Short mmCIF file of C-alpha atoms in Angstrom, two decimals:
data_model
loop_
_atom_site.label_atom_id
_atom_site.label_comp_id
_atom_site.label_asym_id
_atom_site.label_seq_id
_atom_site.Cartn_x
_atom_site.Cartn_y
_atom_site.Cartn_z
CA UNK A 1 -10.84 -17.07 -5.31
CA UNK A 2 -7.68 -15.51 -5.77
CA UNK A 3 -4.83 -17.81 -4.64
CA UNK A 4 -1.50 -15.92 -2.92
CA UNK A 5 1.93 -17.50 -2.39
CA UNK A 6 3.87 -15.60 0.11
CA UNK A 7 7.61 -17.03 -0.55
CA UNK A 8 9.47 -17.11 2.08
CA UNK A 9 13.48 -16.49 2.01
CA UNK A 10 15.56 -16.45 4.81
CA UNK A 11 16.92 -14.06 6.87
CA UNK A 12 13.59 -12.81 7.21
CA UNK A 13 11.70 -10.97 10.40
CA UNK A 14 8.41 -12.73 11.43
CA UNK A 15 6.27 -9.53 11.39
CA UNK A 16 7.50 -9.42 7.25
CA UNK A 17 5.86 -12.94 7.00
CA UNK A 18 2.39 -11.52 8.91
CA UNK A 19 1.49 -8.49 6.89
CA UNK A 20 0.34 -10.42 3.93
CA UNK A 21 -1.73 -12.83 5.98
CA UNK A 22 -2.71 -10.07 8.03
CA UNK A 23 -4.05 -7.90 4.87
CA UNK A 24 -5.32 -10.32 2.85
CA UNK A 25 -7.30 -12.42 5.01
CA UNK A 26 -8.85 -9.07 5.82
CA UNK A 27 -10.18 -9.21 2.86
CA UNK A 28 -12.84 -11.06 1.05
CA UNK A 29 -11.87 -13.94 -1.62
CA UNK A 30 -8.48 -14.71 -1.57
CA UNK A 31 -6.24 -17.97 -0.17
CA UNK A 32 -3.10 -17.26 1.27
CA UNK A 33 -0.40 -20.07 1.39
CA UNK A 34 3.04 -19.47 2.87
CA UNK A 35 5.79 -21.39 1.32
CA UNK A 36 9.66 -21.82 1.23
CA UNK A 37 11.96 -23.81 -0.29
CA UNK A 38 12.39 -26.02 2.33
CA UNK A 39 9.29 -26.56 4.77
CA UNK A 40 9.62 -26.74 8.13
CA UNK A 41 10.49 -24.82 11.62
CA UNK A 42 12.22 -21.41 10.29
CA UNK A 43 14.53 -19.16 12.41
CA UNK A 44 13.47 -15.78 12.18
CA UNK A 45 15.35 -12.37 12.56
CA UNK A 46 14.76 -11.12 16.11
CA UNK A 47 11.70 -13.28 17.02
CA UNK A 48 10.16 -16.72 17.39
CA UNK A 49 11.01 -19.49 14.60
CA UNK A 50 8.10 -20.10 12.58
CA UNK A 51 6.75 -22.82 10.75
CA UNK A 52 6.32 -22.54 7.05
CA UNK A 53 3.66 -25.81 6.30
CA UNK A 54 4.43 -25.61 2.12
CA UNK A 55 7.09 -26.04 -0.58
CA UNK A 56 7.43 -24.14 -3.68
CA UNK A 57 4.93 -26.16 -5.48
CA UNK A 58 2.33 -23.79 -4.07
CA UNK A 59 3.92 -20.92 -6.49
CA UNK A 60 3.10 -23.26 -9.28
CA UNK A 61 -0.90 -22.59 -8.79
CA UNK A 62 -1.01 -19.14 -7.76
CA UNK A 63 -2.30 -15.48 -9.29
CA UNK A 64 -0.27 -13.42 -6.91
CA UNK A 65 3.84 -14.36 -5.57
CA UNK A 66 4.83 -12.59 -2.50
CA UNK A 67 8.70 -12.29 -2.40
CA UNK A 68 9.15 -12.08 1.44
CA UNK A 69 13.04 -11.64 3.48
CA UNK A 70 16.26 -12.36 2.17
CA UNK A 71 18.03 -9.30 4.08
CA UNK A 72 19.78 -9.07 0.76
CA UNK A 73 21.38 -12.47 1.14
CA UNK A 74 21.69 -15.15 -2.18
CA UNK A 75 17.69 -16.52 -2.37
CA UNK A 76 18.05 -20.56 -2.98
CA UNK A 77 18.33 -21.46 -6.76
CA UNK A 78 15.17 -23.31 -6.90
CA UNK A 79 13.35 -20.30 -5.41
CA UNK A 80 14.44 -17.86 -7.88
CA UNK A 81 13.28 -20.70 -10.93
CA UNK A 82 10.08 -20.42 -9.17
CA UNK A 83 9.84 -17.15 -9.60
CA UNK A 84 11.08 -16.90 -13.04
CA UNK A 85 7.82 -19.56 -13.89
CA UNK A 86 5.46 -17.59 -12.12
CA UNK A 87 6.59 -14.24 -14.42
CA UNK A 88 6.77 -16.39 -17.74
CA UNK A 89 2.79 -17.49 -16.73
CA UNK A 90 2.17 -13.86 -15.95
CA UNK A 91 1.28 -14.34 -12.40
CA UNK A 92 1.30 -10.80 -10.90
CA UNK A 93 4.81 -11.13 -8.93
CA UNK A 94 5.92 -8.47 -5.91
CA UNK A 95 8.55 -8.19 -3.26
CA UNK A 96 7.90 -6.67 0.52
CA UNK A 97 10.98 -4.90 1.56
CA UNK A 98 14.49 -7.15 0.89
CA UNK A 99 12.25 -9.21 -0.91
CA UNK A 100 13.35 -6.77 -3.57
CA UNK A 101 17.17 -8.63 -3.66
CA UNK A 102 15.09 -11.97 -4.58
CA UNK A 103 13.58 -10.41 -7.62
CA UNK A 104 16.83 -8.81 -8.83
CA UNK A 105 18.37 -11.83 -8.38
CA UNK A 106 15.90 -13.72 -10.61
CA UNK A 107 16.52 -10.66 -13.11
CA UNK A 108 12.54 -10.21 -13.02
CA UNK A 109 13.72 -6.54 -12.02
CA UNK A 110 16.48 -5.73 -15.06
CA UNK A 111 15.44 -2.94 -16.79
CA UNK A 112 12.37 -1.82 -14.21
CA UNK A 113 11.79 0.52 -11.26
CA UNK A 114 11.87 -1.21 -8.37
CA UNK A 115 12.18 -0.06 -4.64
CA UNK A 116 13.09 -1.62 -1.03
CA UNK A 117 13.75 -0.26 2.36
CA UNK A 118 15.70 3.25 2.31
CA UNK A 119 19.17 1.50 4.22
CA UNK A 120 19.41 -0.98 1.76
CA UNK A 121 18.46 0.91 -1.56
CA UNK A 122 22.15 1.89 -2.49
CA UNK A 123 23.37 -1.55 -1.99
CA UNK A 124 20.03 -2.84 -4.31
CA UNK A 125 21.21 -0.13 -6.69
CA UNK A 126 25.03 -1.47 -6.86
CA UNK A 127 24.60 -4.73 -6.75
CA UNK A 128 22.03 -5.00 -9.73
CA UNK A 129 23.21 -1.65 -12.33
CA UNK A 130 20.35 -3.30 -14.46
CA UNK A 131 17.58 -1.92 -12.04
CA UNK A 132 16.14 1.54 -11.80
CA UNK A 133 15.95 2.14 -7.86
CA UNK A 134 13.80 4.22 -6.41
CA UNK A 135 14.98 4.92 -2.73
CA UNK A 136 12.16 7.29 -1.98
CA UNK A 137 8.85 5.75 -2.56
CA UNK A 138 6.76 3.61 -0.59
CA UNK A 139 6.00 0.93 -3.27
CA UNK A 140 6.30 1.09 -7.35
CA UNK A 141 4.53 -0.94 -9.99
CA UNK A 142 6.61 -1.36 -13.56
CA UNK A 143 5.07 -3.91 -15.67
CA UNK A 144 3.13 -5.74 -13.63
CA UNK A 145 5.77 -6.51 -11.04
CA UNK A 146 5.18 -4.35 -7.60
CA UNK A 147 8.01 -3.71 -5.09
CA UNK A 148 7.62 -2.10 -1.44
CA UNK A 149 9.75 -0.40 0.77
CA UNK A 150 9.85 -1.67 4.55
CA UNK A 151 7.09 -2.45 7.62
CA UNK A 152 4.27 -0.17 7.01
CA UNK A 153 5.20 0.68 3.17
CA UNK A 154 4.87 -3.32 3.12
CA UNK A 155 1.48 -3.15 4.72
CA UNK A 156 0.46 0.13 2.14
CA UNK A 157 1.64 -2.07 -0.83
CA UNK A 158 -0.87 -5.33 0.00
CA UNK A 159 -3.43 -2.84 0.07
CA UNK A 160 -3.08 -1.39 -3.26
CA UNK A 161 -3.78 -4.91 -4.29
CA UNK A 162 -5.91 -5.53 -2.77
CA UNK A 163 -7.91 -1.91 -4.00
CA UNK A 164 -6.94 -3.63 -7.59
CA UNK A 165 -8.76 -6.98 -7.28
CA UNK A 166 -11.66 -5.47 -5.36
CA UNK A 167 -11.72 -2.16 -5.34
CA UNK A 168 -11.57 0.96 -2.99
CA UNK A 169 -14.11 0.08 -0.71
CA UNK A 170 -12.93 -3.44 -0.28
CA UNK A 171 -9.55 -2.41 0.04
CA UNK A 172 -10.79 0.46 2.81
CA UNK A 173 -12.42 -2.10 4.81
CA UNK A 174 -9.56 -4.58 5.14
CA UNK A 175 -7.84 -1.79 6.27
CA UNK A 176 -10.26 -1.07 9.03
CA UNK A 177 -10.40 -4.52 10.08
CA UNK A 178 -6.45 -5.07 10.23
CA UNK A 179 -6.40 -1.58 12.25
CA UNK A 180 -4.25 0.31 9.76
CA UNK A 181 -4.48 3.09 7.86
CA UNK A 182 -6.28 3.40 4.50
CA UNK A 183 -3.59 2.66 1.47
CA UNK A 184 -0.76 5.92 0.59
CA UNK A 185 -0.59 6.32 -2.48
CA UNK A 186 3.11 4.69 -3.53
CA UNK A 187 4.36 7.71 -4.79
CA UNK A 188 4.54 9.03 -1.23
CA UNK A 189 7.92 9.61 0.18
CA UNK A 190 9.95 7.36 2.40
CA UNK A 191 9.88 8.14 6.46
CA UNK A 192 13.82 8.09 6.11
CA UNK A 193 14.00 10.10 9.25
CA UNK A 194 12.55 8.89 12.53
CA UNK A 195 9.40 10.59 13.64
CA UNK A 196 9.28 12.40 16.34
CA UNK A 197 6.84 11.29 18.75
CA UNK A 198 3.43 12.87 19.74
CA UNK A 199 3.87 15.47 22.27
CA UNK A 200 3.32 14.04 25.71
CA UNK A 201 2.00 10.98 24.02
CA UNK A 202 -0.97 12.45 22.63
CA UNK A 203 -1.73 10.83 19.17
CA UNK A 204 -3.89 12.85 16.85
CA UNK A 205 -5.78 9.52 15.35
CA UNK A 206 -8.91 11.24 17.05
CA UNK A 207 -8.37 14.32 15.13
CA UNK A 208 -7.74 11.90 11.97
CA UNK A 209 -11.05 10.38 12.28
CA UNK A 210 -12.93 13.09 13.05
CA UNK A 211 -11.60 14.17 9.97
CA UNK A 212 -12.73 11.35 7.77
CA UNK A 213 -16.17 11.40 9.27
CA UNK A 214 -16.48 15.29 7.78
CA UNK A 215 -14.48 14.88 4.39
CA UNK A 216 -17.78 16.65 2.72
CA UNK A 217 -17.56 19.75 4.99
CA UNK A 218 -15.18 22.79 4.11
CA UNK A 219 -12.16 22.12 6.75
CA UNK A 220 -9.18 24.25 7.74
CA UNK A 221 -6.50 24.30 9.98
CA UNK A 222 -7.97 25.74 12.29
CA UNK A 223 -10.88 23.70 12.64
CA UNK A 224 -8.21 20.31 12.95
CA UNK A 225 -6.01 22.21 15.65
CA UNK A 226 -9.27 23.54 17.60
CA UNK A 227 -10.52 19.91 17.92
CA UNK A 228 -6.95 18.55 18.62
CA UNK A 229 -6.44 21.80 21.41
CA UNK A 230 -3.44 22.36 20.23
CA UNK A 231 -2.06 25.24 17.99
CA UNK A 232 -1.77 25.40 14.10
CA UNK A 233 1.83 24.97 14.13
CA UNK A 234 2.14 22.39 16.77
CA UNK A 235 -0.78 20.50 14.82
CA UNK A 236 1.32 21.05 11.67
CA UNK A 237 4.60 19.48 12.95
CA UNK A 238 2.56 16.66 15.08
CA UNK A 239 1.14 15.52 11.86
CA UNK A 240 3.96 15.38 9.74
CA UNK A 241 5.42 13.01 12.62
CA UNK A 242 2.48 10.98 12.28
CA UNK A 243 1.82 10.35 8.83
CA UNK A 244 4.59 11.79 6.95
CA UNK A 245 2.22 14.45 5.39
CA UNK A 246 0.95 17.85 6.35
CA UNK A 247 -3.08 18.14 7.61
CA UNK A 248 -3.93 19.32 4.55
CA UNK A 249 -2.17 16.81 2.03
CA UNK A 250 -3.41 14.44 4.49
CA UNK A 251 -7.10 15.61 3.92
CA UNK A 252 -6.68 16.22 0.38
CA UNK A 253 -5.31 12.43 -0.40
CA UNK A 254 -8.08 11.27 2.14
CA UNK A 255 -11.03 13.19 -0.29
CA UNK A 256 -9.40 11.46 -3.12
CA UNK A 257 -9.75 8.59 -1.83
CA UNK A 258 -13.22 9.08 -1.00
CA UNK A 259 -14.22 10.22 -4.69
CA UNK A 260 -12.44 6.90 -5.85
CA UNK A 261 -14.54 4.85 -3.75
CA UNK A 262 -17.76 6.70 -4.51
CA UNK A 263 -16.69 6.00 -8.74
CA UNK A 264 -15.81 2.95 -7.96
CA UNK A 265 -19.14 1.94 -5.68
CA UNK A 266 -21.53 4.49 -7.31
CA UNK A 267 -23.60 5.65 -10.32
CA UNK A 268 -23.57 9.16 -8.89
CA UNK A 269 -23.04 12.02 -11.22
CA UNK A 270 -19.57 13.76 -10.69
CA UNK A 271 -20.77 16.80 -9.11
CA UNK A 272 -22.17 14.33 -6.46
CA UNK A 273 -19.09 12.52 -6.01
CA UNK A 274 -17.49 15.97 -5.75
CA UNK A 275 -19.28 17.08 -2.72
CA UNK A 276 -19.87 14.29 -1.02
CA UNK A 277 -15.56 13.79 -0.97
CA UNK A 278 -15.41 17.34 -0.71
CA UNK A 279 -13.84 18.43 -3.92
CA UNK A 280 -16.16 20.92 -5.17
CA UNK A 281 -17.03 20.03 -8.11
CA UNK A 282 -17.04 18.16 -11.40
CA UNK A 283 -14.18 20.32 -12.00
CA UNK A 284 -11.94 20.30 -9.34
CA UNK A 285 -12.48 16.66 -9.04
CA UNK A 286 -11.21 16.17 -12.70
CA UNK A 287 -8.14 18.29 -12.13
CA UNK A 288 -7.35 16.42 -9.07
CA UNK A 289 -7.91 12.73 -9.99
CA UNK A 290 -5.78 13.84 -13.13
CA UNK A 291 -3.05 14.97 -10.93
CA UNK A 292 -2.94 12.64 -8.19
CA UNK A 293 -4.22 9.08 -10.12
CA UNK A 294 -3.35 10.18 -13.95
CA UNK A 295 -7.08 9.00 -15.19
CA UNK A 296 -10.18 11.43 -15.62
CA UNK A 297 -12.88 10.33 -12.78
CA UNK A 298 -15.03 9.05 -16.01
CA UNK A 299 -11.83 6.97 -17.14
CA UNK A 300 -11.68 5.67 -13.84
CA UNK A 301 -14.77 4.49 -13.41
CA UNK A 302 -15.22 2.84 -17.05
CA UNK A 303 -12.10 1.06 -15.62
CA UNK A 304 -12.63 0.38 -11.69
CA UNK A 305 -16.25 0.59 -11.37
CA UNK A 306 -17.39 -2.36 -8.86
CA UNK A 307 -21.25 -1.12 -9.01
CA UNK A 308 -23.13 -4.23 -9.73
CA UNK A 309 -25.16 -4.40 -13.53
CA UNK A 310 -28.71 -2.63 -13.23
CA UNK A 311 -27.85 -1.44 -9.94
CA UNK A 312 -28.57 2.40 -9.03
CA UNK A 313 -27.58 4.57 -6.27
#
């Protein structure tokens, strides 16, 4: 059982507090515990108070610490010594959003990349010199600490761990079952500006899954727009709004993903996991897990592989 403590530091918005619970009890084996430095009823930003039932205490026994809220604001002393423990016992320590401030404060951050939401990155970046900010990413990883930009980057973040504990396909089904999308990849940009909505409110999520249901079929444009009804370029610009990406970096990361879950889930030789993602084959696939992950699909394997011992496809 892998045992979470989601530390809690006010001003902080409810919905910041959920997305951990809401990811990681989507998933199998792990015990998420809420804390704060003082337990109790909690004022939130813009929304009910909550109660948070434990003290720091529950850091003390954890794998994974959840920075979660400050809005930039001084964290308590005693929360920041808790988190200073948990990174001296190598407990695997990460920040959602202005949980990023807490870190920096604790200096767990000095001398690492780090990230938080894109209004408050130049104020993270001034405030701490010592940290390497990345204002455009989703969520970074530098030696073993992870930070994540805001709401849905949050939600993208939990996921990778998730995919690191368990694996793609365990990852890919928390997903489904918290009704988000699979995990971006944290290297994806920011949504600094504010999508525009669907045109006359007609999401293309239809379109998306379609999509994913035919990753192994050759699939253009044209095929997307013609089951969206709607033109190339209007498809182009919808789905940019939607998911920050064009259809066909959308697809691409979406095969990707795919092969990683087939190497991850499968003995099948590469050409296999080629065409069954819809890469080609054994070659393509090596140039793009290269390119998009940094490890050859046999490296990945050796080193993600969650196929049971003796077990075959």
């Amino acid at each position: 059982m892998h045992r979470i403590a989601v530390v809690v530091v006010c001003p902080v918005l409810s919905f910041d507090v959920s997305i951990p619970l809401m990811v990681f009890n989507s998933a199998a084996d792990y015990e998420v515990r809420v804390c704060t430095a003082r337990p109790g009823p909690l004022a939130t930003v813009g929304g009910p108070d909550i109660v948070v039932p434990d003290g720091l205490e529950t850091v003390a026994g954890a794998d994974t610490v959840i920075a979660v809220g400050s809005g930039g604001e001084p964290a308590p002393p005693e929360v920041l010594d808790a988190l200073r423990q948990a990174a001296a016992r190598s407990a695997r320590i990460a920040s959602l959003c202005t949980g990023a401030f807490v870190l920096a404060q604790a200096g767990l951050l000095d001398g690492r990349r780090a990230t938080t939401h894109w209004g408050l990155a130049d104020d993270l970046a001034a405030r701490f010199p010592a940290v390497d900010v990345q204002p455009g990413l989703l969520f970074v990883e530098d030696g073993g600490i992870f930070t994540s930009a805001g709401a849905a980057a949050a939600i993208d973040l939990c996921l990778h761990l998730v995919r690191l504990d368990y694996g793609a396909a365990v990852a890919n089904a928390a997903a489904r079952l918290a009704v988000v999308p699979p995990v971006r990849p944290g290297g994806q940009a920011q949504f600094i500006e504010t999508p525009l909505p669907p045109e006359r409110g007609a999401s293309l999520a239809a379109t998306r899954a379609w999509a994913l249901a035919r990753l192994d079929r050759p699939l253009t444009l044209t095929d997307l727009a013609a089951h969206a009804s709607t033109s190339v370029r209007t498809l182009t610009r919808r789905f940019h709004a939607e998911t920050g990406m064009s259809p066909l970096q959308w697809l691409l990361q979406r095969r990707i993903d795919r092969a990683r879950e087939l190497l991850e889930t499968t003995d099948l030789p590469m050409d296999h996991v080629a065409g069954q993602s819809g890469l080609g084959g054994a070659d393509s696939l090596r140039k793009h897990m290269i390119a998009r992950v940094g490890l050859t699909p046999t490296a990945y394997r050796a080193t993600f592989t969650r196929l049971p011992t003796g077990s075959s496809s």
